Short mmCIF file of C-alpha atoms in Angstrom, two decimals:
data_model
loop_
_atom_site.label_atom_id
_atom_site.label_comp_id
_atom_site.label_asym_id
_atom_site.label_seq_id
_atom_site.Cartn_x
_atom_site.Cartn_y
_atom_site.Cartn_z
CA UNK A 1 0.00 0.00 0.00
CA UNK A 2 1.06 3.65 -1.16
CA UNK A 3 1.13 6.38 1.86
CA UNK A 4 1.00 10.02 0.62
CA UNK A 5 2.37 12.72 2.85
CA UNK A 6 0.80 16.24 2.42
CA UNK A 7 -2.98 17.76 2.59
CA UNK A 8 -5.54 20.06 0.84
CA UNK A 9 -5.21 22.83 -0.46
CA UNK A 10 -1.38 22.02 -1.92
CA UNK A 11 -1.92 22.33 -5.73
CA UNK A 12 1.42 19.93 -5.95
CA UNK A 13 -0.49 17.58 -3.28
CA UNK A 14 -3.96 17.64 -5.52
CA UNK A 15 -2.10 16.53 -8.49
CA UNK A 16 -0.96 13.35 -7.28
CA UNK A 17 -4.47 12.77 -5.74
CA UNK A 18 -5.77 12.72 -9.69
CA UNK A 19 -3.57 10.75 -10.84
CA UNK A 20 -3.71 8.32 -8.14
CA UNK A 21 -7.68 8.82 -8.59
CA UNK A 22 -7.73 8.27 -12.68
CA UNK A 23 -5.12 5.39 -12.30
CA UNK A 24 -7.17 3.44 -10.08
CA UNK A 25 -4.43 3.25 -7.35
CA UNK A 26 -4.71 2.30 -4.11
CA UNK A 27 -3.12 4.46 -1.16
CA UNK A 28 -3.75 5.98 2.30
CA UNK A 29 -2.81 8.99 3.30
CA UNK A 30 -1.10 11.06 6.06
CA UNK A 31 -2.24 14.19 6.43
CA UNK A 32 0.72 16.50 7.19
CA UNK A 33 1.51 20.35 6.14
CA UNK A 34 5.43 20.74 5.53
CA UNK A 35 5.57 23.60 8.81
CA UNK A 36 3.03 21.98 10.81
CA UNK A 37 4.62 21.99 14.62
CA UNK A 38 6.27 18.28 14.82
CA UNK A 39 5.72 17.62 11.10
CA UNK A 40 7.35 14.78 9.78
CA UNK A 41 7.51 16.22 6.49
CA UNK A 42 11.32 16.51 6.77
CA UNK A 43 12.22 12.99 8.05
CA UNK A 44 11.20 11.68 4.46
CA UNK A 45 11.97 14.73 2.35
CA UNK A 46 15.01 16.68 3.46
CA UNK A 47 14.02 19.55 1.52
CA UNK A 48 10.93 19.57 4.15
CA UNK A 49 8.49 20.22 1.11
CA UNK A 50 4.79 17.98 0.49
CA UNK A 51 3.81 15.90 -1.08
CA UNK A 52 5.78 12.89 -0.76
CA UNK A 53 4.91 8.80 -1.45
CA UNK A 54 6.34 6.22 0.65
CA UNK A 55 6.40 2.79 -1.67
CA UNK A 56 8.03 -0.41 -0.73
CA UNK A 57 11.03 -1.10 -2.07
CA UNK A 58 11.83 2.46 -2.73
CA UNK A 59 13.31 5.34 -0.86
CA UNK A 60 10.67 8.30 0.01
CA UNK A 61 9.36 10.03 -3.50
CA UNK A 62 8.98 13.80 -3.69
CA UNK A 63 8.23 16.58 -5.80
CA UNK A 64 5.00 15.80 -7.40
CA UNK A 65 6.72 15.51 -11.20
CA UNK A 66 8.87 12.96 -10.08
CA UNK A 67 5.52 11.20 -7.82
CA UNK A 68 3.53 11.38 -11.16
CA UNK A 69 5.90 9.78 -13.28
CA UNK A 70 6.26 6.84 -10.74
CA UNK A 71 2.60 6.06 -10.33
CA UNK A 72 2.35 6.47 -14.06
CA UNK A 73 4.91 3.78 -14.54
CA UNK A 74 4.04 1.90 -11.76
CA UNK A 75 0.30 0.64 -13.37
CA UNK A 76 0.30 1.07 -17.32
CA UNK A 77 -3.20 1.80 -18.22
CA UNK A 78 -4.25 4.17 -18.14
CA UNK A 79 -0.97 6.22 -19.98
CA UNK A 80 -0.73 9.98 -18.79
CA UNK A 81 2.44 10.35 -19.99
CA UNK A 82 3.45 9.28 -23.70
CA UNK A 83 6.14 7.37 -24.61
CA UNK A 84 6.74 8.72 -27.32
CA UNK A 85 9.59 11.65 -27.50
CA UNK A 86 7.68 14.59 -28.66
CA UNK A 87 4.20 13.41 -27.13
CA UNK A 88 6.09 13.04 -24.05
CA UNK A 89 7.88 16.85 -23.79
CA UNK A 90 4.14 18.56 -25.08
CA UNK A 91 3.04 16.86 -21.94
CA UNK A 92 6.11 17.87 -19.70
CA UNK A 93 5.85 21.82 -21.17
CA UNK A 94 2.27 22.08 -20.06
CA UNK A 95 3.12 20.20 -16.46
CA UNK A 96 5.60 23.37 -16.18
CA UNK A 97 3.18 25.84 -17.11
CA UNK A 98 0.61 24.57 -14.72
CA UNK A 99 3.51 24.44 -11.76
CA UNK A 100 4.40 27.81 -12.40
CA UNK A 101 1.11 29.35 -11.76
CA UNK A 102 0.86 27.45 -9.10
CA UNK A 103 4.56 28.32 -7.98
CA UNK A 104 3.29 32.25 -8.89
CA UNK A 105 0.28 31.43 -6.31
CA UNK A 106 1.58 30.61 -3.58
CA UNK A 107 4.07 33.12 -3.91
CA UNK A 108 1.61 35.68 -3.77
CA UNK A 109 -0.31 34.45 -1.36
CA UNK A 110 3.26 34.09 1.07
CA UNK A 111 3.87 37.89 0.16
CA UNK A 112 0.60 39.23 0.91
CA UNK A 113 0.73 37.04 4.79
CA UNK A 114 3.43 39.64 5.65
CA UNK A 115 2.91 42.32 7.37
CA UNK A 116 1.65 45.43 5.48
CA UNK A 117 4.93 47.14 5.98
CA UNK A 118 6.84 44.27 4.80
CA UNK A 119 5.26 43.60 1.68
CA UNK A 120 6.81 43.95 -2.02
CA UNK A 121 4.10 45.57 -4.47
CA UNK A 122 6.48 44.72 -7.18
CA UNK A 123 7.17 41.36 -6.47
CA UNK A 124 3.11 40.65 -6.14
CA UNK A 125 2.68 42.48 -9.81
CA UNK A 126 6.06 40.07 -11.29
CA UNK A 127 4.50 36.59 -9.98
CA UNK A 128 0.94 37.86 -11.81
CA UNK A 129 2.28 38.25 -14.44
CA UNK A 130 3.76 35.05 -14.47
CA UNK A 131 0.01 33.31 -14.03
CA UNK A 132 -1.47 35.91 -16.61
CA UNK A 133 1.37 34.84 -19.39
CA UNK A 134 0.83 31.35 -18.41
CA UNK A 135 -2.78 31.18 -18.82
CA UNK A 136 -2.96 33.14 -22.08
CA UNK A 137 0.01 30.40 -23.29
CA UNK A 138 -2.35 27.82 -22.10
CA UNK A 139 -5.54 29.30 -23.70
CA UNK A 140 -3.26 29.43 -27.30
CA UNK A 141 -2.05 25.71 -26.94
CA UNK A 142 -5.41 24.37 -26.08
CA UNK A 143 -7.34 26.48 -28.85
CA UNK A 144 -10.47 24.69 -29.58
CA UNK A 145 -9.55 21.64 -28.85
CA UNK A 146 -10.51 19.07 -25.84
CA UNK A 147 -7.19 17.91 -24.58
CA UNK A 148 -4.05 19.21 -24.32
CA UNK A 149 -2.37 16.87 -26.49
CA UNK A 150 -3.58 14.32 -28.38
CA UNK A 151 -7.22 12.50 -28.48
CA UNK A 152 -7.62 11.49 -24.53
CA UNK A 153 -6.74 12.63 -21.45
CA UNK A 154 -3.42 12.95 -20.32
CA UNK A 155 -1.32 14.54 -17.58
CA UNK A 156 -1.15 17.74 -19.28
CA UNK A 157 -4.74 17.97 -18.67
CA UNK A 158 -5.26 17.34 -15.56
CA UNK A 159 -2.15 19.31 -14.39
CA UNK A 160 -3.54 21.79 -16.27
CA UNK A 161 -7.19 21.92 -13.92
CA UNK A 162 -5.37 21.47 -11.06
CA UNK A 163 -3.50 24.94 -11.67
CA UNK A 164 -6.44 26.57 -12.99
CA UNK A 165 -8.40 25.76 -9.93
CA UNK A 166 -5.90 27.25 -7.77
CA UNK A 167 -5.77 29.96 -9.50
CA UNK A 168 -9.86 30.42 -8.98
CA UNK A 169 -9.27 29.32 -5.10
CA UNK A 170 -5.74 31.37 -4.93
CA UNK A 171 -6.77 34.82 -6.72
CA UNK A 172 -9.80 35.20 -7.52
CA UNK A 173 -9.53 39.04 -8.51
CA UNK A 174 -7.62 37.40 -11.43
CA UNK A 175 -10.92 37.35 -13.81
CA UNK A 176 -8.98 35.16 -16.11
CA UNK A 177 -11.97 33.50 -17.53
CA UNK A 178 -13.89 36.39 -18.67
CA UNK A 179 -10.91 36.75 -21.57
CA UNK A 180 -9.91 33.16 -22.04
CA UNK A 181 -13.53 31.21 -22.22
CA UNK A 182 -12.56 28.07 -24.30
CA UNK A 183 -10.00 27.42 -21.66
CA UNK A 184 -12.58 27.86 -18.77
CA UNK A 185 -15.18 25.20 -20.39
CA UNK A 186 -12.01 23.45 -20.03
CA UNK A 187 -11.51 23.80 -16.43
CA UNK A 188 -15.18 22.91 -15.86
CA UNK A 189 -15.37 20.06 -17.61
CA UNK A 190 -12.30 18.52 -15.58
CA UNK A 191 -13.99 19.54 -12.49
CA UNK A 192 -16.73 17.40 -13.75
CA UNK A 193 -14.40 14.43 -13.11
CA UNK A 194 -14.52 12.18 -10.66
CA UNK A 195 -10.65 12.47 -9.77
CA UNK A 196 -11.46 16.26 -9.00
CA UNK A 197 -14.55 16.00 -7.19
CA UNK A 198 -12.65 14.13 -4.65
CA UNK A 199 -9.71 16.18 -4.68
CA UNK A 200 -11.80 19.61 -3.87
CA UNK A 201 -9.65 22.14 -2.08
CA UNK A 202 -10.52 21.12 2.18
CA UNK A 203 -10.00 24.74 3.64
CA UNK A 204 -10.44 23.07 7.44
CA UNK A 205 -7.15 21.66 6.42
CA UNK A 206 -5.20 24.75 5.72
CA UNK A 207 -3.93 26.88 8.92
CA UNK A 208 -1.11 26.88 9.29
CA UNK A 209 0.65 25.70 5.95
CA UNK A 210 0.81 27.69 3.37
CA UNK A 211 0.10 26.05 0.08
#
């Protein structure tokens, strides 16, 4: 049996919790924020960051890319990440896109916890920028199409919900579906899916982590 180590609302957290969900993998998990008092976040990843996977026969997995990629390999159907070269990197370049608004996120939402007196204005403006670019580079990718890449459902997809739902949770005065419409039917029909129903953001979770 798979144990995951992390908790709702982590973006990084929720996207191993799809892919777990659309796999069909078994797992329990251990619900622990990275700078919880006593966490034992840091005994298993000495960066001290969620989510990680404890597996048998297998030293502690973390950062979720590197989590995905093992549960994708470790049951083969179905494939979220092509074998195939260039199928393979489309699905990697939207995986970083969808970290880096979440990265951008959480960011912000770290700045704006300072005090008043502490915060950067600029540094708030840089990271949206960063989500804005990366949602207007995911609206041009998609275009009209269903998926990311390709005819089904891959990771691309559903790491792309995953950020796009933080960014509705994270900052909301973001508006970016108003300008960027095809990409919101997106969104909503991934929230549709089971895998995300069950993954919804649990804000009794929260205090005091920050993601």
């Amino acid at each position: 049996m798979l144990t995951l180590i992390g908790l709702l609302p982590s973006p990084y957290v929720r996207k191993v919790c799809v892919v777990l969900a659309e796999k069909g993998i078994d797992y329990s998990m251990r619900v622990q924020g990275a700078t919880w008092p006593e966490t034992c976040v840091p005994d298993f990843n000495p960066l001290g960051k969620i989510p990680v996977l404890l597996a048998e026969r297998s030293p502690p997995l973390f950062d979720s890319r590197v989590i995905v990629e093992y549960l994708d390999g470790l049951k083969p159907e179905p494939r979220l990440i092509p074998e195939a070269f260039e199928s393979r990197i489309a699905v990697r370049r939207w995986e970083a896109l969808a970290d880096g608004i979440q990265d951008a996120a959480t960011a912000i939402v770290g700045e704006n916890r300072r005090a008043e007196n502490e915060r950067s204005p600029s540094y708030i403006t840089r990271q949206f920028g960063k989500v804005e670019r990366a949602i207007a580079e995911m609206a041009r990718a998609l275009g009209d199409r269903p998926h990311c890449c390709g005819n089904a459902i891959t990771l691309a997809d559903l790491a792309a919900g995953v950020a796009l739902a933080y960014a509705d949770y994270r900052l909301p005065t973001l508006q970016w579906r108003a300008t960027n419409p095809r990409l919101a039917r997106f969104a909503d029909a991934l929230d549709e899916r089971p895998s995300f129903q069950r993954t919804r953001n649990d804000p009794s979770r929260e205090a005091p982590d920050l993601p």
